[in-house]
Structures are given as structure tokens and as C-alpha cells.
Amino acid sequence: MFNYNKKIIFSLAMVIIPWLSVPFMGKNSFFRFLPVASFTNLFISLLSVIANKKKWWINKNPLSPGLVDFTYILGPFFVATLWIFKFTYGKFPKYLITNIVLDVINAYPFAQMWENIGIFKLKKMNHTVWYFICVGFAIVIYGFQYIIEKTIRKASTSVAVSGKIKE
């Protein structure tokens, strides 16, 4: 079991380390997929509020006060969403397979590691349910990004056709 200081360092590293990769993503990719990553964070935050109230899991070492521990949400989950979309968007089978594989890793070995370290513990939810929530949500957010892209293309086309931007 980790002591309190090691848990804090682990939690801080979990937030900071993924963000070190973001500059390599490129500004265009970052801003292109920022809406879907933000939507994902909103959903996971709302799920966390419900999960904590229903005791589906417990955060044992939150960095932030309240029902939502943003350590996981703003760190690996947010950045992984950006990278997954950067490498797989537009190729749904590749996107789905990537998510299936990463969600298995997230739901089983990583979740078990975080439980062993004492960061959080699944209580009334098991690892398999968490896995299926993640895979199901991956399909939803792909659709969300598709709608965002379609809306942007439609707006760009209408601006190009009119030749000017309306104020």
C-alpha cells in the first residue's frame, strides 16, 4: 500500500504526464478534437457525481474536493481522447478496435493498479460494467465528433458560397 505522499505524487503525475504529449499532437488536431474531449469530460464528470452518490466507486485520494476527482478525467482520459481521435477519426473500425483494446487495459489492469495503490475502488460496479460503459460511450462520442465535423463543413461551405462572413 502506498503512503499518502506517494498517492499524491502518483495522482499529480497522472494529471501532468499525459499533458506533456499534447504539444506533439499539433495545434490543429488539438483544437479540432477539443470539443469531443470536453464533451467526454463533462459526461465522465456527471457519471462520477452519480457513481459517488450511488457508491458505484469511491475516490480514496482525490486531488480536487467534491464528488468528482478530476485527476483521471483531466489527465489520461482527456488526453487519450484527443490522441485516439487524432489517429483514428474517419476510420470507424480502427477507432472502435483501438477503443476496445484501450478500454480493456483501462478497465482491468489499470483499474486494478489504481485500486491497489489506493486511488479509488470500484464498489457497486465491477470492472466489466465499467468496460462496457467505456466502449458504449466511445461509440457515442464518435457520433458527437461526426456531428461537429458535419456542422463545421456545412458552415464552411455556406461561407465559401456566399463569399463573405455575416456579422
Short mmCIF file of C-alpha atoms in Angstrom, two decimals:
data_model
loop_
_atom_site.label_atom_id
_atom_site.label_comp_id
_atom_site.label_asym_id
_atom_site.label_seq_id
_atom_site.Cartn_x
_atom_site.Cartn_y
_atom_site.Cartn_z
CA MET A 1 0.00 0.00 0.00
CA PHE A 2 1.23 3.47 -0.81
CA ASN A 3 1.51 6.15 1.83
CA TYR A 4 -0.35 9.45 1.46
CA ASN A 5 2.57 11.41 -0.09
CA LYS A 6 3.19 8.73 -2.71
CA LYS A 7 -0.52 8.72 -3.58
CA ILE A 8 -0.46 12.50 -4.09
CA ILE A 9 2.65 12.25 -6.29
CA PHE A 10 1.05 9.42 -8.29
CA SER A 11 -2.16 11.45 -8.74
CA LEU A 12 -0.26 14.57 -9.81
CA ALA A 13 1.80 12.53 -12.26
CA MET A 14 -1.40 11.06 -13.66
CA VAL A 15 -2.62 14.58 -14.44
CA ILE A 16 0.65 16.09 -15.66
CA ILE A 17 2.41 13.34 -17.64
CA PRO A 18 -0.29 12.88 -20.33
CA TRP A 19 -0.30 16.63 -20.99
CA LEU A 20 3.41 16.51 -21.83
CA SER A 21 2.47 14.71 -25.05
CA VAL A 22 -0.08 17.31 -26.22
CA PRO A 23 2.43 19.68 -27.93
CA PHE A 24 3.38 16.78 -30.25
CA MET A 25 -0.24 16.48 -31.38
CA GLY A 26 -0.26 19.74 -33.29
CA LYS A 27 -2.42 22.79 -32.74
CA ASN A 28 -4.92 21.92 -35.49
CA SER A 29 -5.59 18.43 -34.13
CA PHE A 30 -5.86 19.74 -30.59
CA PHE A 31 -8.50 22.32 -31.50
CA ARG A 32 -10.28 20.00 -33.92
CA PHE A 33 -10.86 17.37 -31.22
CA LEU A 34 -11.14 19.69 -28.20
CA PRO A 35 -14.98 19.72 -28.34
CA VAL A 36 -15.26 15.92 -28.19
CA ALA A 37 -12.67 15.67 -25.41
CA SER A 38 -14.54 18.37 -23.45
CA PHE A 39 -17.86 16.61 -24.02
CA THR A 40 -16.26 13.39 -22.78
CA ASN A 41 -15.03 15.12 -19.65
CA LEU A 42 -18.46 16.56 -18.99
CA PHE A 43 -20.05 13.13 -19.33
CA ILE A 44 -17.45 11.42 -17.12
CA SER A 45 -17.81 14.21 -14.54
CA LEU A 46 -21.59 13.74 -14.43
CA LEU A 47 -21.14 9.97 -14.26
CA SER A 48 -18.71 10.48 -11.36
CA VAL A 49 -21.27 12.51 -9.42
CA ILE A 50 -23.87 9.77 -9.89
CA ALA A 51 -21.35 7.00 -9.20
CA ASN A 52 -20.16 8.57 -5.97
CA LYS A 53 -23.71 9.18 -4.73
CA LYS A 54 -24.74 5.60 -5.59
CA LYS A 55 -21.42 4.26 -4.29
CA TRP A 56 -20.51 2.59 -7.58
CA TRP A 57 -16.95 3.58 -6.73
CA ILE A 58 -15.11 5.60 -4.16
CA ASN A 59 -12.28 8.10 -4.67
CA LYS A 60 -9.81 7.46 -1.89
CA ASN A 61 -7.28 10.13 -2.76
CA PRO A 62 -8.92 12.98 -4.67
CA LEU A 63 -6.79 15.94 -5.67
CA SER A 64 -9.90 18.07 -6.01
CA PRO A 65 -12.64 18.46 -3.40
CA GLY A 66 -16.19 17.34 -4.07
CA LEU A 67 -17.83 14.40 -5.78
CA VAL A 68 -15.64 14.49 -8.88
CA ASP A 69 -11.93 13.71 -8.80
CA PHE A 70 -10.51 15.42 -11.87
CA THR A 71 -7.18 13.53 -11.65
CA TYR A 72 -8.24 10.85 -14.10
CA ILE A 73 -10.72 12.96 -16.05
CA LEU A 74 -8.40 15.89 -16.88
CA GLY A 75 -5.31 13.74 -17.23
CA PRO A 76 -5.26 10.43 -19.07
CA PHE A 77 -8.93 10.32 -20.14
CA PHE A 78 -8.90 13.79 -21.75
CA VAL A 79 -5.54 13.44 -23.46
CA ALA A 80 -6.20 9.86 -24.60
CA THR A 81 -9.45 11.02 -26.20
CA LEU A 82 -7.52 13.66 -28.18
CA TRP A 83 -4.87 11.18 -29.34
CA ILE A 84 -7.33 8.42 -30.22
CA PHE A 85 -9.34 10.81 -32.37
CA LYS A 86 -6.20 12.22 -33.98
CA PHE A 87 -5.04 8.78 -35.12
CA THR A 88 -8.34 7.07 -35.87
CA TYR A 89 -11.07 9.59 -36.72
CA GLY A 90 -12.59 8.91 -40.13
CA LYS A 91 -11.77 5.19 -39.84
CA PHE A 92 -14.50 3.85 -37.55
CA PRO A 93 -13.36 0.19 -37.45
CA LYS A 94 -9.85 1.30 -36.43
CA TYR A 95 -11.35 3.70 -33.88
CA LEU A 96 -13.57 1.00 -32.38
CA ILE A 97 -10.80 -1.61 -32.19
CA THR A 98 -8.45 0.94 -30.61
CA ASN A 99 -11.09 1.79 -28.01
CA ILE A 100 -11.92 -1.85 -27.31
CA VAL A 101 -8.24 -2.62 -26.64
CA LEU A 102 -7.57 0.51 -24.58
CA ASP A 103 -10.78 0.10 -22.61
CA VAL A 104 -9.80 -3.47 -21.68
CA ILE A 105 -6.49 -2.12 -20.39
CA ASN A 106 -8.27 0.72 -18.60
CA ALA A 107 -10.99 -1.43 -17.02
CA TYR A 108 -8.84 -4.31 -15.84
CA PRO A 109 -5.09 -3.87 -15.23
CA PHE A 110 -5.13 -0.06 -14.78
CA ALA A 111 -8.24 -0.05 -12.60
CA GLN A 112 -6.78 -2.87 -10.51
CA MET A 113 -3.49 -0.96 -10.18
CA TRP A 114 -5.32 2.20 -9.02
CA GLU A 115 -7.26 0.10 -6.51
CA ASN A 116 -4.03 -1.50 -5.22
CA ILE A 117 -2.35 1.89 -4.87
CA GLY A 118 -5.39 3.24 -3.05
CA ILE A 119 -6.51 5.92 -5.51
CA PHE A 120 -10.03 4.57 -5.97
CA LYS A 121 -12.04 1.41 -5.54
CA LEU A 122 -14.96 0.03 -7.51
CA LYS A 123 -17.71 -0.80 -5.03
CA LYS A 124 -21.16 -1.50 -6.53
CA MET A 125 -19.79 -1.57 -10.09
CA ASN A 126 -17.46 -4.21 -11.41
CA HIS A 127 -14.69 -3.92 -13.97
CA THR A 128 -16.76 -5.48 -16.77
CA VAL A 129 -19.60 -2.98 -16.37
CA TRP A 130 -17.05 -0.14 -16.43
CA TYR A 131 -15.55 -1.63 -19.61
CA PHE A 132 -18.92 -1.73 -21.39
CA ILE A 133 -19.73 1.82 -20.27
CA CYS A 134 -16.45 3.00 -21.80
CA VAL A 135 -16.93 1.12 -25.08
CA GLY A 136 -20.54 2.28 -25.38
CA PHE A 137 -19.54 5.84 -24.67
CA ALA A 138 -16.75 5.62 -27.27
CA ILE A 139 -19.40 4.94 -29.89
CA VAL A 140 -21.49 7.89 -28.67
CA ILE A 141 -18.59 10.34 -28.78
CA TYR A 142 -17.63 9.22 -32.27
CA GLY A 143 -21.12 10.24 -33.33
CA PHE A 144 -20.72 13.51 -31.46
CA GLN A 145 -17.50 14.27 -33.35
CA TYR A 146 -19.17 13.32 -36.63
CA ILE A 147 -21.93 15.87 -35.96
CA ILE A 148 -19.33 18.54 -35.02
CA GLU A 149 -17.38 17.89 -38.24
CA LYS A 150 -20.55 17.90 -40.36
CA THR A 151 -21.67 21.20 -38.80
CA ILE A 152 -18.27 22.80 -39.39
CA ARG A 153 -18.19 21.60 -43.02
CA LYS A 154 -21.70 22.93 -43.59
CA ALA A 155 -20.79 26.31 -42.07
CA SER A 156 -17.58 26.47 -44.12
CA THR A 157 -19.45 25.63 -47.31
CA SER A 158 -22.09 28.29 -46.71
CA VAL A 159 -19.40 30.92 -46.03
CA ALA A 160 -17.48 29.88 -49.16
CA VAL A 161 -20.63 30.02 -51.30
CA SER A 162 -21.67 33.46 -50.04
CA GLY A 163 -18.13 34.75 -50.28
CA LYS A 164 -18.32 36.64 -47.02
CA ILE A 165 -18.91 36.14 -43.35
CA LYS A 166 -22.14 37.55 -42.00
CA GLU A 167 -21.82 39.63 -38.88
#
